[in-house]
Amino acid sequence: MKKILITGGAGFIGSHVVRLFVNKYADAQIVNLDALTYAGNLENLKDVQDAPNYRFVKGDITDEQFIDQLFEKESFDAVIHLAAESHVDRSIMDPLSFVKTNILGTAVLLNAARKYWKDFSNKLFYHVSTDEVYGSLGESGFFTEQTPYDPHSPYSASKASSDHLVKAYFDTYGLPVVISNCSNNYGSYQFPEKLLPLMINNIIHSKPLPVYGKGDNVRDWLWVEDHARAIDVIFHQGKLGETYNIGGFNEWKNIDIVHLLCTIMDKKLNRPEGESAKLITFVKDRAGHDKRYAIDATKLNKDLGWKPSLQFEEGMEKTIDWYLANGEWIENVTSGAYKEYYKDQYVSR
Ligand code: NAD
Ligand code: DAU
């Protein structure tokens, strides 16, 4: 029976990865390690919390002693590492917590794997990373696995650094690693500080919709469950030492996606056409705001056969319906630290 450590499993993407693995691999033991920061909520995993092959461990990946003891005690066969500080705006306000969690935390995990995996055969350390490490694109072109790293925000610099550490452990110690770099995810259980759930929540409450700058920055959107499926494929079939880009060839300007949301939500909330769009408010741009991201996921498709399952419009409908049906979840996760942190900003709480 394989024992797989998933870090950050109480977060947005991590909870989808945990759910997929718990449900799909009954013969594997899934251990979810999470510090339960403002972004981590066990509410995200209610449907699998009692599964016999699932266990939650509360802990901090930067706590070396704790991580070492955990690795010594548990004899993991593999790690899927998602725990991170993930929000760019927070990294601008508080860069050091990103350095600590994303760089030091990854180093602590890598080092524990190096020390406690006596034999590297049939082991895997999988680092889940971001397309933001590649920097920003102009009007055309795509990020490929060969694109040089050029991060601009403290968040992306910390993720680039952690990717480099993972590669260094492969080159130096022969630790069996794989990395994936994914584009912007959307879907259920995303903390409502990120663009889409923030806008959906604010539309529901008729609050201003803060669009940074002119709204002409471009992001490449992928349904979170397709990301989780890609992680499953790479985990089982990825080549050691390799990087795989994950994305859906689905670019949108921020302002266009906000208009699309407004149109769909006017219908769902029985509002007159154009009502929600009146809430759009252009605000000061994000510092160092990357202009455009676009992932070339050809390698993942050609080598491992993965492709996205959902058309974007269908994914958006599903996502909006989920947030409309889960007001209590939004209520629960946004009370507390989140409320305090964002008290002066354009959010609905
Ligand atoms: P998230 O912020 O929703 O979740 C992060 C999780 O990590 C939370 O559960 C949090 O409690 C946990 N965590 C934070 N610090 C920790 C620590 N010190 N010890 C243990 N646990 C800790 O993030 P997400 O959006 O689900 O992203 C997950 C991973 O995927 C991150 O590594 C992120 O860089 C990467 N990623 C995200 C996206 C995206 O669009 N959201 C895209 C590509 C890659
Ligand atoms: O590309 C992958 C990355 O996508 C992940 O690695 C990050 O963890 C994830 O947070 C996301 O980063 P972004 O900065 O692209 O996502 P965010 O939702 O914060 O912003 C998306 C775009 O919308 C970006 O151009 C900034 C803009 N924006 C965002 C917010 C929160 C606004 O215009 N207004 C807002 O209120």
Tab-separated table of C-alpha atoms and ligand atoms in Angstrom:
chain	number	residue	atom	x	y	z
A	1	MET	CA	0.000	0.000	0.000
A	2	LYS	CA	1.484	3.341	-1.085
A	3	LYS	CA	1.605	6.169	1.423
A	4	ILE	CA	1.398	9.578	-0.229
A	5	LEU	CA	1.986	12.860	1.595
A	6	ILE	CA	0.022	15.738	0.078
A	7	THR	CA	1.000	19.140	1.486
A	8	GLY	CA	-1.444	22.049	1.340
A	9	GLY	CA	-4.346	19.649	0.899
A	10	ALA	CA	-6.765	21.925	2.745
A	11	GLY	CA	-6.290	24.706	0.183
A	12	PHE	CA	-8.020	25.277	-3.136
A	13	ILE	CA	-6.091	23.027	-5.539
A	14	GLY	CA	-4.805	20.727	-2.812
A	15	SER	CA	-8.341	19.829	-1.717
A	16	HIS	CA	-9.202	18.780	-5.276
A	17	VAL	CA	-6.019	16.698	-5.492
A	18	VAL	CA	-6.746	15.029	-2.136
A	19	ARG	CA	-10.345	14.274	-3.178
A	20	LEU	CA	-9.243	12.783	-6.501
A	21	PHE	CA	-6.553	10.580	-4.945
A	22	VAL	CA	-8.673	9.436	-1.979
A	23	ASN	CA	-11.568	8.466	-4.255
A	24	LYS	CA	-9.510	6.989	-7.095
A	25	TYR	CA	-6.824	5.105	-5.160
A	26	ALA	CA	-8.526	3.145	-2.398
A	27	ASP	CA	-5.354	1.098	-1.969
A	28	ALA	CA	-3.218	4.164	-1.218
A	29	GLN	CA	-2.986	5.993	2.100
A	30	ILE	CA	-3.341	9.743	1.637
A	31	VAL	CA	-1.868	11.924	4.376
A	32	ASN	CA	-2.838	15.585	4.102
A	33	LEU	CA	-0.379	17.915	5.840
A	34	ASP	CA	-1.557	21.496	6.190
A	35	ALA	CA	-0.940	24.380	8.588
A	36	LEU	CA	-4.523	25.640	8.106
A	37	THR	CA	-3.566	29.235	7.372
A	38	TYR	CA	-6.303	31.683	6.367
A	39	ALA	CA	-6.353	29.850	3.003
A	40	GLY	CA	-6.593	26.319	4.340
A	41	ASN	CA	-9.983	25.045	5.386
A	42	LEU	CA	-10.980	21.531	6.338
A	43	GLU	CA	-14.451	22.563	5.174
A	44	ASN	CA	-13.039	21.910	1.698
A	45	LEU	CA	-12.700	18.197	2.422
A	46	LYS	CA	-15.862	17.325	4.343
A	47	ASP	CA	-16.859	14.725	1.762
A	48	VAL	CA	-13.677	12.640	2.190
A	49	GLN	CA	-12.755	13.313	5.810
A	50	ASP	CA	-14.033	9.914	7.017
A	51	ALA	CA	-12.579	7.840	4.182
A	52	PRO	CA	-10.492	4.924	5.530
A	53	ASN	CA	-7.533	5.811	3.287
A	54	TYR	CA	-7.396	9.487	4.351
A	55	ARG	CA	-5.717	11.186	7.311
A	56	PHE	CA	-5.166	14.847	8.202
A	57	VAL	CA	-2.057	16.108	9.995
A	58	LYS	CA	-1.860	19.716	11.107
A	59	GLY	CA	1.657	21.104	10.784
A	60	ASP	CA	3.942	23.694	9.301
A	61	ILE	CA	6.308	22.755	6.465
A	62	THR	CA	8.871	25.283	7.735
A	63	ASP	CA	9.178	23.451	11.079
A	64	GLU	CA	12.229	21.298	10.391
A	65	GLN	CA	12.056	19.215	13.542
A	66	PHE	CA	8.387	18.433	13.038
A	67	ILE	CA	8.852	17.546	9.355
A	68	ASP	CA	11.875	15.358	10.086
A	69	GLN	CA	9.948	13.439	12.764
A	70	LEU	CA	6.983	13.038	10.426
A	71	PHE	CA	9.162	11.593	7.642
A	72	GLU	CA	10.961	9.300	10.053
A	73	LYS	CA	7.716	7.995	11.534
A	74	GLU	CA	5.566	7.678	8.431
A	75	SER	CA	7.848	6.234	5.701
A	76	PHE	CA	6.133	8.059	2.843
A	77	ASP	CA	6.526	6.641	-0.646
A	78	ALA	CA	5.814	9.946	-2.348
A	79	VAL	CA	5.171	13.628	-1.747
A	80	ILE	CA	2.881	15.908	-3.728
A	81	HIS	CA	3.866	19.355	-2.510
A	82	LEU	CA	1.281	22.122	-2.895
A	83	ALA	CA	1.527	23.980	0.431
A	84	ALA	CA	2.410	27.595	-0.252
A	85	GLU	CA	1.484	31.191	0.206
A	86	SER	CA	-0.290	31.647	-3.107
A	87	HIS	CA	-1.716	35.166	-3.479
A	88	VAL	CA	0.353	37.731	-5.404
A	89	ASP	CA	-1.179	40.809	-3.702
A	90	ARG	CA	-0.334	39.404	-0.272
A	91	SER	CA	3.238	38.777	-1.432
A	92	ILE	CA	3.546	42.467	-2.284
A	93	MET	CA	2.368	43.420	1.207
A	94	ASP	CA	4.272	40.714	3.126
A	95	PRO	CA	7.092	39.207	1.020
A	96	LEU	CA	8.948	37.514	3.865
A	97	SER	CA	6.162	35.101	4.700
A	98	PHE	CA	6.358	33.946	1.046
A	99	VAL	CA	10.117	33.512	1.305
A	100	LYS	CA	9.640	31.513	4.482
A	101	THR	CA	6.838	29.190	3.414
A	102	ASN	CA	7.599	28.771	-0.276
A	103	ILE	CA	11.406	28.634	-0.208
A	104	LEU	CA	12.332	27.457	3.274
A	105	GLY	CA	9.287	25.160	3.518
A	106	THR	CA	10.138	23.458	0.226
A	107	ALA	CA	13.783	23.102	1.270
A	108	VAL	CA	12.773	21.506	4.586
A	109	LEU	CA	10.582	18.954	2.783
A	110	LEU	CA	13.247	18.175	0.166
A	111	ASN	CA	15.834	17.711	2.862
A	112	ALA	CA	13.611	15.407	4.896
A	113	ALA	CA	12.996	13.296	1.776
A	114	ARG	CA	16.746	13.192	1.108
A	115	LYS	CA	17.517	12.160	4.679
A	116	TYR	CA	14.746	9.667	5.393
A	117	TRP	CA	14.321	8.024	1.993
A	118	LYS	CA	17.224	5.617	2.396
A	119	ASP	CA	16.532	4.128	-0.993
A	120	PHE	CA	15.265	6.455	-3.752
A	121	SER	CA	13.813	3.683	-5.911
A	122	ASN	CA	10.021	3.896	-6.311
A	123	LYS	CA	9.962	7.255	-4.521
A	124	LEU	CA	8.773	10.586	-5.925
A	125	PHE	CA	8.864	14.210	-4.824
A	126	TYR	CA	6.354	16.126	-6.963
A	127	HIS	CA	6.467	19.938	-6.772
A	128	VAL	CA	3.325	21.764	-7.901
A	129	SER	CA	4.371	25.126	-9.301
A	130	THR	CA	3.153	28.033	-11.365
A	131	ASP	CA	3.544	29.563	-14.823
A	132	GLU	CA	4.365	32.875	-13.092
A	133	VAL	CA	7.997	31.745	-12.749
A	134	TYR	CA	8.401	32.430	-16.484
A	135	GLY	CA	7.578	36.138	-16.114
A	136	SER	CA	5.405	38.052	-18.526
A	137	LEU	CA	4.643	37.669	-22.249
A	138	GLY	CA	4.055	40.346	-24.878
A	139	GLU	CA	1.167	40.213	-27.357
A	140	SER	CA	2.159	36.822	-28.758
A	141	GLY	CA	3.984	33.617	-27.863
A	142	PHE	CA	3.637	31.002	-25.139
A	143	PHE	CA	5.563	29.769	-22.117
A	144	THR	CA	7.201	26.435	-22.905
A	145	GLU	CA	9.256	24.234	-20.596
A	146	GLN	CA	12.354	25.862	-22.129
A	147	THR	CA	11.326	29.463	-21.360
A	148	PRO	CA	13.943	31.003	-19.015
A	149	TYR	CA	12.724	31.899	-15.536
A	150	ASP	CA	12.036	35.635	-15.093
A	151	PRO	CA	9.790	36.107	-12.038
A	152	HIS	CA	8.616	39.591	-11.047
A	153	SER	CA	6.553	39.386	-7.873
A	154	PRO	CA	7.776	38.176	-4.489
A	155	TYR	CA	5.317	35.279	-4.930
A	156	SER	CA	6.660	34.185	-8.316
A	157	ALA	CA	10.270	34.735	-7.225
A	158	SER	CA	9.668	32.474	-4.230
A	159	LYS	CA	8.098	29.785	-6.442
A	160	ALA	CA	10.980	30.086	-8.948
A	161	SER	CA	13.400	29.663	-6.097
A	162	SER	CA	11.599	26.568	-4.817
A	163	ASP	CA	11.593	25.086	-8.348
A	164	HIS	CA	15.356	25.645	-8.521
A	165	LEU	CA	15.822	23.904	-5.176
A	166	VAL	CA	13.819	20.915	-6.419
A	167	LYS	CA	15.996	20.736	-9.554
A	168	ALA	CA	19.142	21.119	-7.440
A	169	TYR	CA	18.129	18.141	-5.268
A	170	PHE	CA	17.673	16.087	-8.449
A	171	ASP	CA	21.055	17.109	-9.868
A	172	THR	CA	23.005	16.957	-6.609
A	173	TYR	CA	21.496	14.052	-4.688
A	174	GLY	CA	19.583	12.203	-7.389
A	175	LEU	CA	16.333	12.784	-5.470
A	176	PRO	CA	13.517	11.575	-7.775
A	177	VAL	CA	11.559	14.730	-8.578
A	178	VAL	CA	9.066	16.072	-11.065
A	179	ILE	CA	7.712	19.627	-11.428
A	180	SER	CA	4.614	21.027	-13.093
A	181	ASN	CA	3.962	24.691	-13.860
A	182	CYS	CA	0.295	25.518	-14.265
A	183	SER	CA	-1.716	28.532	-15.398
A	184	ASN	CA	-4.534	30.266	-13.457
A	185	ASN	CA	-7.013	27.837	-11.920
A	186	TYR	CA	-10.695	28.455	-11.311
A	187	GLY	CA	-13.439	26.373	-9.717
A	188	SER	CA	-14.997	25.442	-6.394
A	189	TYR	CA	-13.317	26.030	-3.019
A	190	GLN	CA	-11.095	28.901	-4.230
A	191	PHE	CA	-10.554	31.417	-1.468
A	192	PRO	CA	-12.494	34.578	-2.384
A	193	GLU	CA	-9.487	36.861	-2.625
A	194	LYS	CA	-8.561	35.593	-6.115
A	195	LEU	CA	-10.113	37.310	-9.127
A	196	LEU	CA	-13.019	34.999	-9.992
A	197	PRO	CA	-14.452	34.096	-6.565
A	198	LEU	CA	-13.882	37.678	-5.389
A	199	MET	CA	-15.870	39.039	-8.321
A	200	ILE	CA	-18.620	36.415	-7.962
A	201	ASN	CA	-18.967	37.172	-4.261
A	202	ASN	CA	-19.015	40.924	-4.833
A	203	ILE	CA	-21.608	40.614	-7.601
A	204	ILE	CA	-23.823	38.567	-5.253
A	205	HIS	CA	-23.559	41.362	-2.657
A	206	SER	CA	-23.725	44.229	-5.200
A	207	LYS	CA	-20.296	45.492	-4.115
A	208	PRO	CA	-17.750	47.232	-6.361
A	209	LEU	CA	-15.790	44.973	-8.734
A	210	PRO	CA	-12.182	46.202	-8.485
A	211	VAL	CA	-10.424	45.799	-11.841
A	212	TYR	CA	-6.708	46.604	-11.656
A	213	GLY	CA	-5.366	49.167	-14.146
A	214	LYS	CA	-7.197	49.055	-17.475
A	215	GLY	CA	-8.219	45.427	-17.094
A	216	ASP	CA	-6.182	44.482	-20.158
A	217	ASN	CA	-3.867	41.982	-18.454
A	218	VAL	CA	-4.298	38.490	-19.839
A	219	ARG	CA	-4.517	35.242	-17.878
A	220	ASP	CA	-4.871	31.656	-19.137
A	221	TRP	CA	-7.640	29.867	-17.223
A	222	LEU	CA	-7.909	26.178	-16.388
A	223	TRP	CA	-10.631	24.339	-14.468
A	224	VAL	CA	-9.132	23.159	-11.165
A	225	GLU	CA	-10.374	19.576	-11.588
A	226	ASP	CA	-8.485	19.381	-14.887
A	227	HIS	CA	-5.362	20.548	-13.041
A	228	ALA	CA	-5.894	17.796	-10.445
A	229	ARG	CA	-6.252	15.226	-13.277
A	230	ALA	CA	-3.023	16.518	-14.830
A	231	ILE	CA	-1.244	16.126	-11.481
A	232	ASP	CA	-2.519	12.534	-11.282
A	233	VAL	CA	-1.204	11.801	-14.796
A	234	ILE	CA	2.194	13.410	-14.156
A	235	PHE	CA	2.463	11.735	-10.738
A	236	HIS	CA	2.013	8.310	-12.322
A	237	GLN	CA	3.668	8.762	-15.721
A	238	GLY	CA	5.934	11.818	-15.557
A	239	LYS	CA	9.615	11.351	-16.287
A	240	LEU	CA	11.955	11.977	-13.349
A	241	GLY	CA	13.737	15.325	-13.413
A	242	GLU	CA	11.304	16.744	-15.975
A	243	THR	CA	9.054	19.779	-15.974
A	244	TYR	CA	5.534	19.736	-17.447
A	245	ASN	CA	3.545	22.854	-18.282
A	246	ILE	CA	-0.198	22.608	-17.607
A	247	GLY	CA	-2.739	24.900	-19.280
A	248	GLY	CA	-5.861	24.946	-21.367
A	249	PHE	CA	-4.992	27.371	-24.223
A	250	ASN	CA	-7.697	29.618	-22.796
A	251	GLU	CA	-6.590	33.259	-22.632
A	252	TRP	CA	-8.840	36.034	-21.378
A	253	LYS	CA	-8.356	39.746	-20.691
A	254	ASN	CA	-9.409	40.438	-17.094
A	255	ILE	CA	-12.047	42.966	-18.131
A	256	ASP	CA	-13.606	40.506	-20.593
A	257	ILE	CA	-13.833	37.766	-18.002
A	258	VAL	CA	-15.429	40.179	-15.508
A	259	HIS	CA	-18.003	41.189	-18.158
A	260	LEU	CA	-18.715	37.520	-18.880
A	261	LEU	CA	-19.289	36.908	-15.170
A	262	CYS	CA	-21.610	39.906	-14.936
A	263	THR	CA	-23.665	38.706	-17.909
A	264	ILE	CA	-24.060	35.159	-16.576
A	265	MET	CA	-24.844	36.371	-13.075
A	266	ASP	CA	-27.438	38.927	-14.174
A	267	LYS	CA	-29.364	35.973	-15.616
A	268	LYS	CA	-28.867	33.719	-12.598
A	269	LEU	CA	-29.812	36.460	-10.117
A	270	ASN	CA	-32.747	37.655	-12.251
A	271	ARG	CA	-31.226	41.106	-12.570
A	272	PRO	CA	-31.805	43.402	-15.563
A	273	GLU	CA	-29.152	42.925	-18.265
A	274	GLY	CA	-26.173	45.214	-17.567
A	275	GLU	CA	-26.965	45.643	-13.864
A	276	SER	CA	-23.907	43.829	-12.450
A	277	ALA	CA	-21.507	45.451	-14.942
A	278	LYS	CA	-22.356	48.820	-13.364
A	279	LEU	CA	-20.369	47.612	-10.338
A	280	ILE	CA	-17.102	47.490	-12.319
A	281	THR	CA	-14.622	49.915	-10.737
A	282	PHE	CA	-11.176	50.515	-12.217
A	283	VAL	CA	-8.639	50.779	-9.387
A	284	LYS	CA	-4.904	51.360	-9.021
A	285	ASP	CA	-2.867	48.744	-10.837
A	286	ARG	CA	-1.029	45.957	-9.017
A	287	ALA	CA	2.675	46.826	-8.592
A	288	GLY	CA	4.814	44.927	-11.111
A	289	HIS	CA	1.647	43.518	-12.714
A	290	ASP	CA	2.579	40.842	-15.290
A	291	LYS	CA	0.910	41.664	-18.600
A	292	ARG	CA	0.159	38.289	-20.103
A	293	TYR	CA	0.481	34.584	-19.285
A	294	ALA	CA	-0.127	31.832	-21.823
A	295	ILE	CA	0.923	28.218	-21.394
A	296	ASP	CA	1.976	25.846	-24.135
A	297	ALA	CA	0.892	22.458	-22.740
A	298	THR	CA	1.868	20.479	-25.855
A	299	LYS	CA	4.456	18.349	-24.046
A	300	LEU	CA	1.943	17.125	-21.468
A	301	ASN	CA	-0.545	16.333	-24.209
A	302	LYS	CA	1.933	14.612	-26.547
A	303	ASP	CA	3.983	12.696	-23.962
A	304	LEU	CA	1.331	11.817	-21.384
A	305	GLY	CA	-1.958	12.231	-23.257
A	306	TRP	CA	-3.559	14.809	-20.927
A	307	LYS	CA	-5.959	17.436	-22.202
A	308	PRO	CA	-8.544	19.631	-20.479
A	309	SER	CA	-12.006	18.065	-20.214
A	310	LEU	CA	-14.155	21.173	-19.931
A	311	GLN	CA	-14.929	24.093	-22.214
A	312	PHE	CA	-14.457	27.380	-20.357
A	313	GLU	CA	-18.088	28.557	-20.561
A	314	GLU	CA	-19.257	25.235	-19.084
A	315	GLY	CA	-16.653	25.483	-16.313
A	316	MET	CA	-17.735	29.029	-15.503
A	317	GLU	CA	-21.401	27.996	-15.249
A	318	LYS	CA	-20.474	25.152	-12.891
A	319	THR	CA	-18.243	27.439	-10.844
A	320	ILE	CA	-20.797	30.228	-10.501
A	321	ASP	CA	-23.505	27.711	-9.564
A	322	TRP	CA	-21.211	26.272	-6.895
A	323	TYR	CA	-20.564	29.674	-5.271
A	324	LEU	CA	-24.268	30.558	-5.439
A	325	ALA	CA	-25.129	27.281	-3.692
A	326	ASN	CA	-22.362	27.584	-1.100
A	327	GLY	CA	-22.873	30.966	0.535
A	328	GLU	CA	-22.274	29.328	3.901
A	329	TRP	CA	-18.793	28.202	2.785
A	330	ILE	CA	-17.934	31.750	1.710
A	331	GLU	CA	-19.273	33.014	5.041
A	332	ASN	CA	-17.183	30.532	7.028
A	333	VAL	CA	-13.892	31.008	5.203
A	334	THR	CA	-14.050	34.774	4.955
A	335	SER	CA	-14.778	35.517	8.581
A	336	GLY	CA	-11.738	35.990	10.800
A	337	ALA	CA	-8.259	36.614	9.458
A	338	TYR	CA	-9.422	37.387	5.944
A	339	LYS	CA	-11.817	40.044	7.153
A	340	GLU	CA	-9.122	41.770	9.162
A	341	TYR	CA	-6.513	41.573	6.402
A	342	TYR	CA	-8.679	43.075	3.718
A	343	LYS	CA	-10.762	45.425	5.809
A	344	ASP	CA	-9.852	48.470	3.711
A	345	GLN	CA	-10.170	46.838	0.326
A	346	TYR	CA	-12.876	46.212	-2.208
A	347	VAL	CA	-14.249	42.976	-0.889
A	348	SER	CA	-17.716	42.235	0.207
A	349	ARG	CA	-17.044	41.525	3.858
B	1	NAD	P1	-4.118	28.054	-1.481
B	1	NAD	O1	-3.583	29.320	-0.934
B	1	NAD	O2	-5.576	27.911	-1.733
B	1	NAD	O3	-3.702	26.835	-0.512
B	1	NAD	C1	-2.434	26.750	0.075
B	1	NAD	C2	-2.517	25.732	1.214
B	1	NAD	O4	-1.214	25.639	1.809
B	1	NAD	C3	-3.482	26.144	2.334
B	1	NAD	O5	-4.282	25.053	2.704
B	1	NAD	C4	-2.569	26.558	3.468
B	1	NAD	O6	-3.129	26.335	4.767
B	1	NAD	C5	-1.368	25.666	3.221
B	1	NAD	N1	-0.142	26.225	3.803
B	1	NAD	C6	0.329	27.494	3.677
B	1	NAD	N2	1.461	27.650	4.382
B	1	NAD	C7	1.730	26.435	4.944
B	1	NAD	C8	2.771	25.951	5.767
B	1	NAD	N3	3.766	26.749	6.178
B	1	NAD	N4	2.736	24.652	6.154
B	1	NAD	C9	1.743	23.836	5.756
B	1	NAD	N5	0.713	24.251	4.985
B	1	NAD	C10	0.702	25.532	4.584
B	1	NAD	O7	-3.269	27.775	-2.785
B	1	NAD	P2	-3.715	27.103	-4.167
B	1	NAD	O8	-4.245	28.146	-5.052
B	1	NAD	O9	-4.493	25.889	-3.881
B	1	NAD	O10	-2.276	26.692	-4.725
B	1	NAD	C11	-1.696	25.440	-4.349
B	1	NAD	C12	-0.344	25.319	-5.019
B	1	NAD	O11	-0.492	25.393	-6.428
B	1	NAD	C13	0.641	26.437	-4.641
B	1	NAD	O12	1.911	25.872	-4.508
B	1	NAD	C14	0.571	27.387	-5.812
B	1	NAD	O13	1.797	28.067	-5.965
B	1	NAD	C15	0.307	26.442	-6.956
B	1	NAD	N6	-0.427	27.002	-8.107
B	1	NAD	C16	-1.594	27.695	-7.918
B	1	NAD	C17	-2.307	28.140	-9.044
B	1	NAD	C18	-3.636	28.856	-8.907
B	1	NAD	O14	-4.174	29.329	-9.906
B	1	NAD	N7	-4.212	28.971	-7.733
B	1	NAD	C19	-1.810	27.906	-10.326
B	1	NAD	C20	-0.590	27.224	-10.468
B	1	NAD	C21	0.075	26.750	-9.345
B	2	DAU	O1	-0.804	31.889	-13.080
B	2	DAU	C1	-0.917	31.077	-11.951
B	2	DAU	C2	-1.136	31.938	-10.724
B	2	DAU	O2	-2.460	32.443	-10.817
B	2	DAU	C3	-0.939	31.174	-9.421
B	2	DAU	O3	0.394	30.754	-9.328
B	2	DAU	C4	-1.302	32.047	-8.216
B	2	DAU	O4	-1.219	31.287	-7.027
B	2	DAU	C5	-2.735	32.529	-8.398
B	2	DAU	O5	-3.064	33.404	-7.352
B	2	DAU	C6	-2.896	33.241	-9.737
B	2	DAU	O6	-2.159	34.502	-9.738
B	2	DAU	P1	-2.788	35.831	-10.398
B	2	DAU	O7	-2.119	37.001	-9.810
B	2	DAU	O8	-2.825	35.709	-11.880
B	2	DAU	O9	-4.316	35.665	-9.863
B	2	DAU	P2	-5.340	36.723	-9.237
B	2	DAU	O10	-6.644	36.011	-9.117
B	2	DAU	O11	-4.796	37.393	-8.038
B	2	DAU	O12	-5.462	37.801	-10.395
B	2	DAU	C7	-5.846	37.459	-11.704
B	2	DAU	C8	-5.779	38.722	-12.546
B	2	DAU	O13	-6.830	39.612	-12.123
B	2	DAU	C9	-4.497	39.505	-12.394
B	2	DAU	O14	-4.154	40.091	-13.650
B	2	DAU	C10	-4.828	40.609	-11.384
B	2	DAU	C11	-6.298	40.865	-11.668
B	2	DAU	N1	-7.114	41.267	-10.494
B	2	DAU	C12	-7.054	40.478	-9.387
B	2	DAU	C13	-7.798	40.792	-8.271
B	2	DAU	C14	-7.718	39.932	-7.027
B	2	DAU	C15	-7.959	42.360	-10.563
B	2	DAU	O15	-8.028	43.044	-11.594
B	2	DAU	N2	-8.703	42.668	-9.467
B	2	DAU	C16	-8.664	41.919	-8.316
B	2	DAU	O16	-9.371	42.262	-7.339
